[in-house]
Amino acid sequence: MDQTFDYLKKNKRKRVRTVLQLALLLALGYLVIHAVFDIETYREPARPQWTSDKGFVALSYFGVSRSGTPTLIAKDRLEQHLQALYDHGYTSIAQQDILDYYKQGKPLPERGLFLSFGDGRNDSSLFAQPFMERYNFKATMLSYANKMDGKDSKFLTPKELLKMTRKGYWELGSNGYRLTYINIHDEDGRFIGLRDEGEFPEIDWARSYTHYLMDFLRDGDGIPTEDKTEMDERITYDYNEMERIYKSTLGDVPSTYMIMHANTMYNGMNHLVEKVNARHIPRLFDMHFNREGSAFNGAGGELYNLTRLQPAPYWYTNHLLMKLREDTGDAMQFIVGDTKRAEDWQLLEGAAEHIDNRIALTSTPGGPGRLYLTGHESEGDVQVKARLSGTVVGQQSVYVIYDRERAAYVQVKLADNVLHVIAKQPGQEAKTVWTHEFPGLEKNRQYPPGMMQQRSLEATLRGERLTVNMDGVVLSEGIEVGEAAASGGVLLESEASPLNKKDTIYDGVFDNVEVRTIRADGSVGKAIYDNRLRGVELVVAKVRGAVNHAVDWAIETF
């Protein structure tokens, strides 16, 4: 009897194992067939049904990576962006659609989207392709002509670029002949001169520089080292080489051009240099995205002065939607995320996405994002903890006490690596009562907009005094805040920094928000609110983090 039972049990295990193995083989087979034969094909939109004459938006992503870098957007975040665009009814348009719109007045979809990826990177193609198929989006892959020799493995070869176009998801465009910087002064003001991409890795820290096509070559005092004829020959050489290489490797020059750097032509550059560029661009290209910073191209746009928006890798989805709303005037449905966690909060301004133990609070353009913790107000002493994980350039605030009726509060604000305590008494103006500047960059440097941070804040209010602890270090005890601390709730706030000239929207990121009472003896009491992960959620998050770290390490190492 026992032997029969064991036999049946073993057979059952074998059947289960066989089924699982078969399912795994089928899944692997699907992936292999999909990768080798590329069976998905782009479905052309129903153009006869298009009726809009108001224009389109253009988005240009610098590049895509698995987990994201300061310059490359993570594939998961790219998917979130594209999912939101798809959900909002955006239809991708081709280069020919733009030409037909401006040259023949043909209509576009109600929400037309021109999508592109820069530099012709392998990883952008690899990670973006599944999303092109999922949402039936067409995109333009840009490239530099001097990368067509295939010597650098991180760039797509001409053969790979041409193969990408066969199924309809991709078109080709150009960023130019090469990415080379000129007239560089480093962070200390030393003259560097000319450097190709990679030869001057600290270009972001440079005090000043420009692109190869944007100016005369100059010496350290700004005096041109070439005359008009030499400048013309130098720039013309780049355009001629671009034409020669593209025709020999791709068969022709791509139709679309996005010059480096944007916003320079027709915007105060030397008129002699501008004239040379303006002579060659219409000769080689059908359209030119000359500007960057605004997504919208309207009916009055010009084919050789189009504009596009380059979403930063650190933008949450609501940041993109907020910017599109600003540029187009169209209504947007912002992402909420975990609706259960969102129930504890009242959104006053901006947009908030709740992601596990994280709250990403997106500000309005040029204004704040504000989120109030409802049903958890305190009448006495309180302690608030949170990890502030937004970019360094920006303003993230935790209002330890915010009395909405009396317009009184105690605010702890981290702005551009400086911590402020601001108190507002009822009927009075707000006053900064304490400031602490954290050690930062050298005096000649500025924080890049995408520099991330993680600072753990603990603010404890007892009576009319506040103690501030940051990253486990008590920075100040007994900061006098007055009657502002009488009663109220917790409020989170985000706002863009004046230091970021290119972006008036900011994502404040608040992790592990925790609010507790303080007992009469000064000890920490019960939790009023706690957003931390715990139990199974915490275990899953740690395992996921460990796996991602291991995969990233393997990719970088091998």
Coordinates of C-alpha atoms in Angstrom, one line a residue:
M1 CA 0.0 0.0 0.0
D2 CA 2.7 2.4 1.0
Q3 CA 4.8 1.5 -2.0
T4 CA 1.9 2.0 -4.4
F5 CA 1.2 5.4 -2.8
D6 CA 4.9 6.4 -3.1
Y7 CA 4.9 5.3 -6.8
L8 CA 1.8 7.3 -7.6
K9 CA 3.2 10.3 -5.8
K10 CA 6.5 10.1 -7.7
N11 CA 4.6 9.8 -11.0
K12 CA 2.6 12.9 -10.1
R13 CA 5.8 14.8 -9.4
K14 CA 7.2 13.7 -12.7
R15 CA 4.1 14.8 -14.6
V16 CA 4.2 18.2 -12.9
R17 CA 7.9 18.6 -13.7
T18 CA 7.4 17.5 -17.3
V19 CA 4.6 20.1 -17.7
L20 CA 6.7 22.8 -16.2
Q21 CA 9.7 21.9 -18.4
L22 CA 7.5 21.9 -21.5
A23 CA 6.1 25.3 -20.6
L24 CA 9.6 26.7 -20.1
L25 CA 10.8 25.2 -23.4
L26 CA 7.8 26.7 -25.2
A27 CA 8.4 30.1 -23.6
L28 CA 12.1 30.0 -24.6
G29 CA 11.2 28.8 -28.1
Y30 CA 8.9 31.8 -28.5
L31 CA 11.6 34.2 -27.4
V32 CA 14.1 32.6 -29.7
I33 CA 11.8 32.6 -32.7
H34 CA 10.7 36.2 -31.9
A35 CA 14.4 37.3 -31.7
V36 CA 15.6 35.5 -34.8
F37 CA 12.7 36.0 -37.2
D38 CA 11.2 39.2 -35.8
I39 CA 7.7 38.1 -36.5
E40 CA 5.9 41.3 -35.3
T41 CA 5.0 43.9 -38.0
Y42 CA 4.0 47.5 -37.5
R43 CA 0.3 48.1 -38.3
E44 CA -0.1 51.3 -40.3
P45 CA -2.6 53.7 -38.8
A46 CA -6.0 54.6 -40.4
R47 CA -4.8 57.8 -42.0
P48 CA -8.1 58.5 -43.8
Q49 CA -9.7 58.9 -40.4
W50 CA -7.3 61.6 -39.2
T51 CA -8.9 65.0 -38.9
S52 CA -6.6 67.2 -36.8
D53 CA -4.9 70.3 -38.1
K54 CA -3.6 71.5 -34.7
G55 CA -0.1 69.8 -34.8
F56 CA 1.8 67.1 -33.0
V57 CA 4.2 66.5 -30.1
A58 CA 7.7 65.2 -30.5
L59 CA 9.6 63.3 -27.8
S60 CA 13.3 62.4 -28.1
Y61 CA 14.9 60.0 -25.6
F62 CA 18.7 60.2 -25.4
G63 CA 18.9 56.4 -24.8
V64 CA 17.6 53.4 -22.9
S65 CA 19.3 51.0 -20.5
R66 CA 18.2 48.2 -18.3
S67 CA 18.2 50.0 -14.9
G68 CA 18.8 53.6 -15.9
T69 CA 21.8 55.9 -15.7
P70 CA 22.1 59.7 -15.3
T71 CA 21.7 59.9 -19.1
L72 CA 19.8 56.8 -20.1
I73 CA 16.2 56.1 -19.1
A74 CA 15.5 52.8 -17.4
K75 CA 13.5 50.4 -19.6
D76 CA 10.7 50.1 -17.0
R77 CA 10.3 53.8 -16.8
L78 CA 10.3 54.2 -20.6
E79 CA 7.5 51.6 -20.6
Q80 CA 5.5 53.6 -18.1
H81 CA 5.9 56.7 -20.2
L82 CA 4.8 55.0 -23.4
Q83 CA 2.0 53.2 -21.6
A84 CA 0.7 56.6 -20.4
L85 CA 1.0 58.1 -23.9
Y86 CA -0.9 55.1 -25.3
D87 CA -3.6 55.4 -22.7
H88 CA -4.0 59.1 -23.5
G89 CA -4.7 58.3 -27.1
Y90 CA -1.5 59.3 -28.7
T91 CA -0.9 57.8 -32.2
S92 CA 2.7 57.7 -33.5
I93 CA 3.3 59.5 -36.8
A94 CA 6.0 58.9 -39.4
Q95 CA 8.4 61.4 -40.9
Q96 CA 6.3 61.5 -44.1
D97 CA 3.2 62.4 -42.1
I98 CA 5.0 65.5 -40.9
L99 CA 6.2 66.4 -44.4
D100 CA 2.6 65.9 -45.7
Y101 CA 1.2 68.0 -42.9
Y102 CA 3.4 71.0 -43.5
K103 CA 3.8 70.8 -47.3
Q104 CA 0.3 69.6 -48.3
G105 CA -1.9 70.4 -45.3
K106 CA -2.8 66.8 -44.7
P107 CA -4.4 66.1 -41.3
L108 CA -2.8 64.4 -38.4
P109 CA -4.4 62.3 -35.6
E110 CA -6.0 64.2 -32.7
R111 CA -2.9 63.4 -30.6
G112 CA 0.0 62.8 -32.9
L113 CA 3.3 61.6 -31.5
F114 CA 6.7 61.8 -33.2
L115 CA 9.1 59.6 -31.2
S116 CA 12.8 59.3 -31.5
F117 CA 15.9 57.9 -29.8
G118 CA 19.3 59.4 -30.1
D119 CA 22.8 58.3 -30.9
G120 CA 22.0 55.0 -32.6
R121 CA 22.7 52.9 -29.5
N122 CA 22.3 49.1 -29.3
D123 CA 20.7 49.2 -25.9
S124 CA 18.0 51.7 -27.0
S125 CA 17.0 49.3 -29.9
L126 CA 17.1 46.3 -27.6
F127 CA 15.0 47.7 -24.8
A128 CA 12.6 49.9 -26.8
Q129 CA 11.7 47.3 -29.4
P130 CA 9.2 45.4 -27.2
F131 CA 7.4 48.6 -26.4
M132 CA 7.2 49.6 -30.0
E133 CA 5.5 46.3 -30.7
R134 CA 3.2 46.4 -27.6
Y135 CA 1.8 49.9 -28.4
N136 CA 2.3 49.8 -32.1
F137 CA 4.5 52.9 -32.0
K138 CA 6.8 54.0 -34.8
A139 CA 10.1 55.7 -33.8
T140 CA 13.1 57.3 -35.5
M141 CA 16.5 56.0 -34.5
L142 CA 19.1 58.8 -34.9
S143 CA 22.8 58.1 -35.4
Y144 CA 26.2 59.8 -35.9
A145 CA 27.7 59.2 -39.3
N146 CA 31.2 58.6 -37.9
K147 CA 29.8 55.6 -35.9
M148 CA 28.9 53.7 -39.0
D149 CA 32.2 51.9 -39.2
G150 CA 31.0 49.4 -36.5
K151 CA 34.2 49.7 -34.4
D152 CA 32.3 50.7 -31.2
S153 CA 30.0 47.8 -30.2
K154 CA 27.6 50.0 -28.2
F155 CA 26.4 51.6 -31.5
L156 CA 24.2 49.9 -34.2
T157 CA 25.9 49.0 -37.4
P158 CA 24.5 50.1 -40.8
K159 CA 23.3 46.6 -41.4
E160 CA 21.4 46.5 -38.1
L161 CA 19.9 50.0 -38.7
L162 CA 18.6 48.9 -42.1
K163 CA 17.2 45.7 -40.6
M164 CA 15.3 47.6 -38.0
T165 CA 13.3 49.5 -40.6
R166 CA 12.0 46.4 -42.4
K167 CA 9.1 45.7 -40.0
G168 CA 7.9 49.3 -40.0
Y169 CA 8.6 50.2 -36.3
W170 CA 11.7 52.2 -37.1
E171 CA 12.8 55.0 -39.4
L172 CA 16.3 56.5 -39.5
G173 CA 17.5 60.0 -38.7
S174 CA 20.8 61.7 -37.9
N175 CA 22.4 63.7 -35.1
G176 CA 25.2 64.7 -37.5
Y177 CA 28.7 63.6 -38.4
R178 CA 30.2 63.4 -35.0
L179 CA 29.8 64.6 -31.4
T180 CA 32.7 67.0 -30.8
Y181 CA 33.0 69.9 -28.4
I182 CA 35.0 73.1 -29.1
N183 CA 36.1 76.2 -27.2
I184 CA 36.0 74.3 -23.9
H185 CA 37.0 76.0 -20.6
D186 CA 37.0 73.5 -17.7
E187 CA 35.6 74.0 -14.3
D188 CA 38.6 76.1 -13.2
G189 CA 38.6 78.2 -16.3
R190 CA 41.5 76.5 -18.0
F191 CA 41.2 76.5 -21.8
I192 CA 40.9 72.9 -23.1
G193 CA 40.0 73.7 -26.8
L194 CA 38.6 70.8 -28.8
R195 CA 37.7 67.3 -27.6
D196 CA 35.8 64.4 -29.1
E197 CA 33.1 62.6 -27.2
G198 CA 34.7 60.5 -24.5
E199 CA 38.0 62.5 -24.5
F200 CA 36.6 65.0 -22.0
P201 CA 34.3 63.0 -19.7
E202 CA 33.7 66.0 -17.4
I203 CA 32.0 68.1 -20.2
D204 CA 29.0 68.5 -17.9
W205 CA 31.2 70.3 -15.4
A206 CA 32.8 72.5 -18.0
R207 CA 32.5 76.2 -17.4
S208 CA 31.8 76.8 -21.1
Y209 CA 31.9 74.9 -24.4
T210 CA 30.0 74.6 -27.6
H211 CA 29.5 72.1 -30.4
Y212 CA 31.7 71.7 -33.4
L213 CA 29.2 73.2 -35.8
M214 CA 28.1 76.0 -33.6
D215 CA 30.9 78.6 -33.7
F216 CA 34.4 79.6 -34.9
L217 CA 37.3 77.8 -33.3
R218 CA 38.6 80.2 -30.7
D219 CA 41.6 80.6 -28.4
G220 CA 41.4 80.9 -24.6
D221 CA 40.6 84.6 -24.9
G222 CA 37.7 84.0 -27.2
I223 CA 39.5 85.2 -30.3
P224 CA 38.8 83.2 -33.5
T225 CA 41.8 81.1 -34.7
E226 CA 40.3 80.6 -38.2
D227 CA 39.0 83.0 -40.8
K228 CA 35.6 82.9 -42.5
T229 CA 36.9 80.6 -45.3
E230 CA 38.6 78.2 -43.0
M231 CA 35.4 78.0 -40.8
D232 CA 33.3 77.3 -43.9
E233 CA 35.6 74.6 -45.1
R234 CA 35.8 72.9 -41.7
I235 CA 32.0 72.8 -41.2
T236 CA 31.4 71.9 -44.9
Y237 CA 33.7 68.9 -44.5
D238 CA 31.5 67.5 -41.7
Y239 CA 28.4 67.8 -43.8
N240 CA 30.1 66.3 -46.9
E241 CA 31.5 63.4 -44.8
M242 CA 28.1 62.8 -43.3
E243 CA 26.6 62.6 -46.9
R244 CA 29.4 60.3 -48.1
I245 CA 29.2 57.9 -45.2
Y246 CA 25.4 57.6 -45.1
K247 CA 25.1 57.1 -48.8
S248 CA 27.8 54.4 -48.8
T249 CA 26.5 52.5 -45.8
L250 CA 22.7 53.2 -45.7
G251 CA 22.1 54.0 -49.4
D252 CA 21.0 57.6 -48.7
V253 CA 21.1 60.3 -46.1
P254 CA 18.3 60.0 -43.5
S255 CA 15.4 62.5 -43.9
T256 CA 15.4 63.8 -40.4
Y257 CA 18.1 65.8 -38.6
M258 CA 18.5 66.8 -35.0
I259 CA 21.5 69.1 -34.7
M260 CA 23.8 69.2 -31.7
H261 CA 23.4 71.5 -29.9
A262 CA 19.8 72.4 -30.0
N263 CA 18.5 76.0 -29.5
T264 CA 21.6 77.6 -31.0
M265 CA 20.7 78.2 -34.6
Y266 CA 18.5 81.2 -35.2
N267 CA 19.0 82.0 -31.6
G268 CA 22.0 84.4 -31.5
M269 CA 24.8 82.3 -32.8
N270 CA 27.4 83.9 -35.1
H271 CA 25.6 84.7 -38.3
L272 CA 28.4 83.6 -40.5
V273 CA 28.5 80.1 -38.9
E274 CA 24.7 80.0 -39.0
K275 CA 24.8 80.7 -42.7
V276 CA 27.0 77.7 -43.4
N277 CA 24.8 75.4 -41.5
A278 CA 21.6 76.8 -43.1
R279 CA 23.2 76.2 -46.6
H280 CA 23.8 72.5 -46.0
I281 CA 20.9 71.3 -43.9
P282 CA 18.1 71.8 -46.5
R283 CA 20.5 70.3 -49.1
L284 CA 20.7 67.0 -47.1
F285 CA 17.6 66.7 -45.0
D286 CA 13.8 67.1 -45.4
M287 CA 13.3 68.4 -41.9
H288 CA 15.2 69.6 -38.9
F289 CA 14.4 69.5 -35.2
N290 CA 16.5 72.5 -34.3
R291 CA 14.9 73.3 -30.9
E292 CA 14.5 71.3 -27.7
G293 CA 12.5 72.1 -24.6
S294 CA 8.9 72.2 -25.8
A295 CA 7.1 69.2 -27.3
F296 CA 4.5 70.9 -29.4
N297 CA 4.8 71.7 -33.1
G298 CA 1.8 73.6 -34.3
A299 CA 0.4 74.5 -37.7
G300 CA 2.6 77.6 -37.9
G301 CA 5.8 75.5 -37.4
E302 CA 8.6 75.4 -39.9
L303 CA 10.1 72.2 -41.2
Y304 CA 13.7 73.3 -40.6
N305 CA 13.0 74.8 -37.1
L306 CA 10.9 72.1 -35.4
T307 CA 11.0 71.4 -31.7
R308 CA 11.1 68.4 -29.5
L309 CA 11.1 67.5 -25.8
Q310 CA 13.8 65.3 -24.3
P311 CA 12.4 63.6 -21.2
A312 CA 15.1 63.2 -18.5
P313 CA 15.8 59.7 -17.1
Y314 CA 14.7 60.8 -13.7
W315 CA 11.2 62.0 -14.8
Y316 CA 8.3 60.1 -13.3
T317 CA 5.4 59.6 -15.7
N318 CA 3.4 62.5 -14.1
H319 CA 6.3 64.8 -14.9
L320 CA 6.0 64.0 -18.6
L321 CA 2.2 64.3 -18.5
M322 CA 2.5 67.6 -16.6
K323 CA 4.9 69.0 -19.2
L324 CA 2.7 67.8 -22.1
R325 CA -0.3 69.5 -20.5
E326 CA 1.8 72.7 -20.3
D327 CA 3.0 72.5 -23.9
T328 CA -0.3 71.5 -25.5
G329 CA -3.0 72.7 -23.2
D330 CA -4.6 69.3 -23.4
A331 CA -6.2 67.6 -20.4
M332 CA -4.2 64.8 -18.8
Q333 CA -5.2 62.0 -16.4
F334 CA -2.3 61.8 -14.0
I335 CA -1.1 58.4 -12.6
V336 CA -2.1 57.6 -9.1
G337 CA -0.4 54.2 -8.7
D338 CA -1.4 52.3 -5.5
T339 CA -5.0 53.7 -5.0
K340 CA -5.2 52.0 -1.5
R341 CA -2.2 53.9 -0.3
A342 CA -3.4 57.1 -1.9
E343 CA -6.6 57.1 0.2
D344 CA -4.7 58.5 3.2
W345 CA -3.7 61.6 1.2
Q346 CA -5.5 64.6 -0.2
L347 CA -3.9 66.1 -3.3
L348 CA -4.0 69.9 -3.1
E349 CA -1.8 70.8 -6.1
G350 CA 0.3 68.9 -8.7
A351 CA 0.2 65.1 -9.1
A352 CA 1.2 62.2 -6.9
E353 CA 2.1 58.6 -7.7
H354 CA 2.1 56.1 -4.9
I355 CA 4.5 53.3 -5.5
D356 CA 4.9 50.8 -2.6
N357 CA 6.7 52.8 0.1
R358 CA 7.4 55.7 -2.2
I359 CA 5.4 58.9 -3.0
A360 CA 6.5 60.7 -6.1
L361 CA 5.0 64.2 -5.9
T362 CA 5.2 66.2 -9.1
S363 CA 4.9 69.9 -9.0
T364 CA 2.9 72.2 -11.3
P365 CA 5.0 74.2 -13.8
G366 CA 6.6 77.0 -11.8
G367 CA 4.5 76.2 -8.8
P368 CA 4.3 73.6 -6.0
G369 CA 3.0 70.0 -5.7
R370 CA 1.2 69.6 -2.4
L371 CA -0.1 66.5 -0.6
Y372 CA -1.9 66.6 2.8
L373 CA -2.1 63.6 5.1
T374 CA -5.8 63.4 6.1
G375 CA -7.3 61.8 9.2
H376 CA -4.0 61.7 11.0
E377 CA -3.8 65.2 12.5
S378 CA -2.1 65.6 15.9
E379 CA -2.9 67.9 18.8
G380 CA 0.4 67.6 20.5
D381 CA 4.0 66.8 20.0
V382 CA 5.0 64.8 16.9
Q383 CA 7.9 63.1 15.0
V384 CA 8.0 62.8 11.2
K385 CA 10.5 60.6 9.4
A386 CA 11.0 60.4 5.6
R387 CA 13.7 59.6 3.1
L388 CA 14.1 62.4 0.6
S389 CA 15.1 60.8 -2.7
G390 CA 14.5 63.4 -5.4
T391 CA 17.3 65.1 -7.4
V392 CA 19.6 67.5 -5.6
V393 CA 18.5 70.5 -7.7
G394 CA 14.9 71.0 -6.5
Q395 CA 12.9 71.6 -3.4
Q396 CA 11.4 68.9 -1.2
S397 CA 9.5 69.9 2.0
V398 CA 8.0 68.1 4.9
Y399 CA 5.6 70.2 6.9
V400 CA 5.8 68.6 10.4
I401 CA 2.7 70.6 11.4
Y402 CA 0.4 72.3 8.9
D403 CA -2.7 74.0 10.2
R404 CA -4.9 74.5 7.2
E405 CA -7.5 76.7 9.0
R406 CA -5.0 79.1 10.6
A407 CA -2.5 79.0 7.7
A408 CA 0.3 78.2 10.3
Y409 CA 3.0 75.6 9.9
V410 CA 6.5 74.3 10.7
Q411 CA 8.3 73.4 7.4
V412 CA 11.5 71.5 6.9
K413 CA 12.7 72.2 3.4
L414 CA 15.7 70.6 1.5
A415 CA 16.4 72.9 -1.4
D416 CA 19.5 72.6 -3.6
N417 CA 21.5 70.8 -0.8
V418 CA 20.5 73.4 1.8
L419 CA 18.2 72.5 4.7
H420 CA 15.8 75.2 6.0
V421 CA 13.4 75.3 8.9
I422 CA 10.6 77.8 8.2
A423 CA 7.9 78.7 10.7
K424 CA 4.7 80.7 10.1
Q425 CA 2.6 82.0 12.9
P426 CA -1.1 82.7 12.4
G427 CA -1.6 86.0 10.7
Q428 CA 2.1 86.6 10.2
E429 CA 4.6 86.1 7.4
A430 CA 6.7 82.9 7.1
K431 CA 10.2 83.2 8.5
T432 CA 13.3 81.1 8.1
V433 CA 14.4 80.3 11.6
W434 CA 17.3 77.9 10.9
T435 CA 19.5 76.9 7.9
H436 CA 22.1 74.2 7.4
E437 CA 24.2 73.9 4.2
F438 CA 25.5 70.4 3.5
P439 CA 29.0 69.9 2.1
G440 CA 28.7 69.9 -1.7
L441 CA 30.6 70.4 -4.9
E442 CA 33.7 72.5 -5.4
K443 CA 32.9 76.2 -5.7
N444 CA 33.2 76.4 -9.5
R445 CA 30.8 73.5 -10.1
Q446 CA 27.0 73.4 -10.3
Y447 CA 24.9 70.4 -9.4
P448 CA 23.6 68.8 -12.7
P449 CA 19.8 68.7 -12.7
G450 CA 19.8 64.9 -12.7
M451 CA 22.1 64.3 -9.7
M452 CA 20.2 62.0 -7.3
Q453 CA 20.2 62.0 -3.5
Q454 CA 18.9 60.0 -0.6
R455 CA 18.7 61.9 2.7
S456 CA 16.9 60.4 5.7
L457 CA 15.1 63.2 7.6
E458 CA 13.9 62.9 11.2
A459 CA 12.1 66.0 12.6
T460 CA 10.8 66.0 16.2
L461 CA 8.5 68.7 17.5
R462 CA 8.2 69.2 21.3
G463 CA 6.3 72.2 22.4
E464 CA 7.6 75.2 20.5
R465 CA 10.9 73.6 19.7
L466 CA 12.1 71.4 16.8
T467 CA 15.0 68.9 16.6
V468 CA 16.3 68.1 13.2
N469 CA 18.2 64.8 12.5
M470 CA 19.5 64.1 9.0
D471 CA 21.2 60.8 8.0
G472 CA 21.5 59.8 11.6
V473 CA 23.2 63.0 12.8
V474 CA 21.5 65.5 15.0
L475 CA 22.0 68.8 13.2
S476 CA 20.2 71.1 15.7
E477 CA 18.2 70.7 18.9
G478 CA 15.7 73.2 20.2
I479 CA 15.0 75.3 17.1
E480 CA 12.4 77.9 18.2
V481 CA 9.3 77.7 16.0
G482 CA 6.7 79.4 18.3
E483 CA 2.9 79.0 18.2
A484 CA 3.0 77.6 14.6
A485 CA 3.3 74.2 16.1
A486 CA 0.0 74.1 18.0
S487 CA -1.9 71.5 15.9
G488 CA -2.4 70.2 12.4
G489 CA -1.4 67.5 10.0
V490 CA 1.6 66.5 7.8
L491 CA 2.0 68.0 4.4
L492 CA 4.5 67.1 1.7
E493 CA 5.5 69.7 -0.9
S494 CA 7.7 69.7 -4.1
E495 CA 8.8 72.6 -6.2
A496 CA 11.4 73.2 -9.0
S497 CA 14.6 75.1 -8.3
P498 CA 15.5 78.4 -9.9
L499 CA 18.9 76.8 -10.6
N500 CA 17.3 74.5 -13.2
K501 CA 16.7 76.9 -16.1
K502 CA 15.4 74.2 -18.4
D503 CA 12.6 72.7 -16.3
T504 CA 10.0 74.3 -14.1
I505 CA 8.6 71.0 -13.0
Y506 CA 10.0 68.9 -10.1
D507 CA 9.5 65.4 -8.8
G508 CA 9.8 65.4 -5.0
V509 CA 10.3 61.8 -3.9
F510 CA 9.4 60.8 -0.3
D511 CA 10.1 57.2 0.9
N512 CA 9.2 55.5 4.2
V513 CA 7.0 58.4 5.5
E514 CA 6.4 57.7 9.2
V515 CA 4.5 59.9 11.7
R516 CA 4.5 59.2 15.4
T517 CA 3.3 60.9 18.6
I518 CA 5.8 62.1 21.3
R519 CA 5.0 61.3 24.9
A520 CA 5.2 63.7 27.8
D521 CA 8.6 62.2 28.8
G522 CA 10.0 62.8 25.3
S523 CA 9.9 59.2 24.2
V524 CA 8.5 58.2 20.8
G525 CA 4.9 56.9 21.0
K526 CA 2.5 55.2 18.7
A527 CA 2.5 55.4 14.9
I528 CA -0.1 57.8 13.5
Y529 CA 0.9 56.9 9.9
D530 CA 3.5 54.5 8.6
N531 CA 4.2 54.0 4.9
R532 CA 7.2 51.5 5.2
L533 CA 7.2 48.1 3.6
R534 CA 6.8 45.2 6.0
G535 CA 6.4 41.5 6.0
V536 CA 6.1 39.8 2.6
E537 CA 6.3 43.2 0.8
L538 CA 9.6 43.9 2.3
V539 CA 11.0 40.5 1.5
V540 CA 9.9 40.6 -2.1
A541 CA 11.4 44.1 -2.5
K542 CA 14.7 43.0 -1.1
V543 CA 14.8 39.9 -3.3
R544 CA 13.9 42.0 -6.4
G545 CA 16.6 44.5 -5.5
A546 CA 19.2 41.8 -5.1
V547 CA 18.3 40.1 -8.4
N548 CA 18.4 43.4 -10.3
H549 CA 21.7 44.3 -8.7
A550 CA 23.2 40.9 -9.7
V551 CA 21.9 41.2 -13.3
D552 CA 23.3 44.7 -13.7
W553 CA 26.6 43.5 -12.3
A554 CA 26.7 40.6 -14.8
I555 CA 25.9 42.9 -17.7
E556 CA 28.5 45.4 -16.8
T557 CA 31.1 42.7 -16.1
F558 CA 30.7 40.4 -19.0

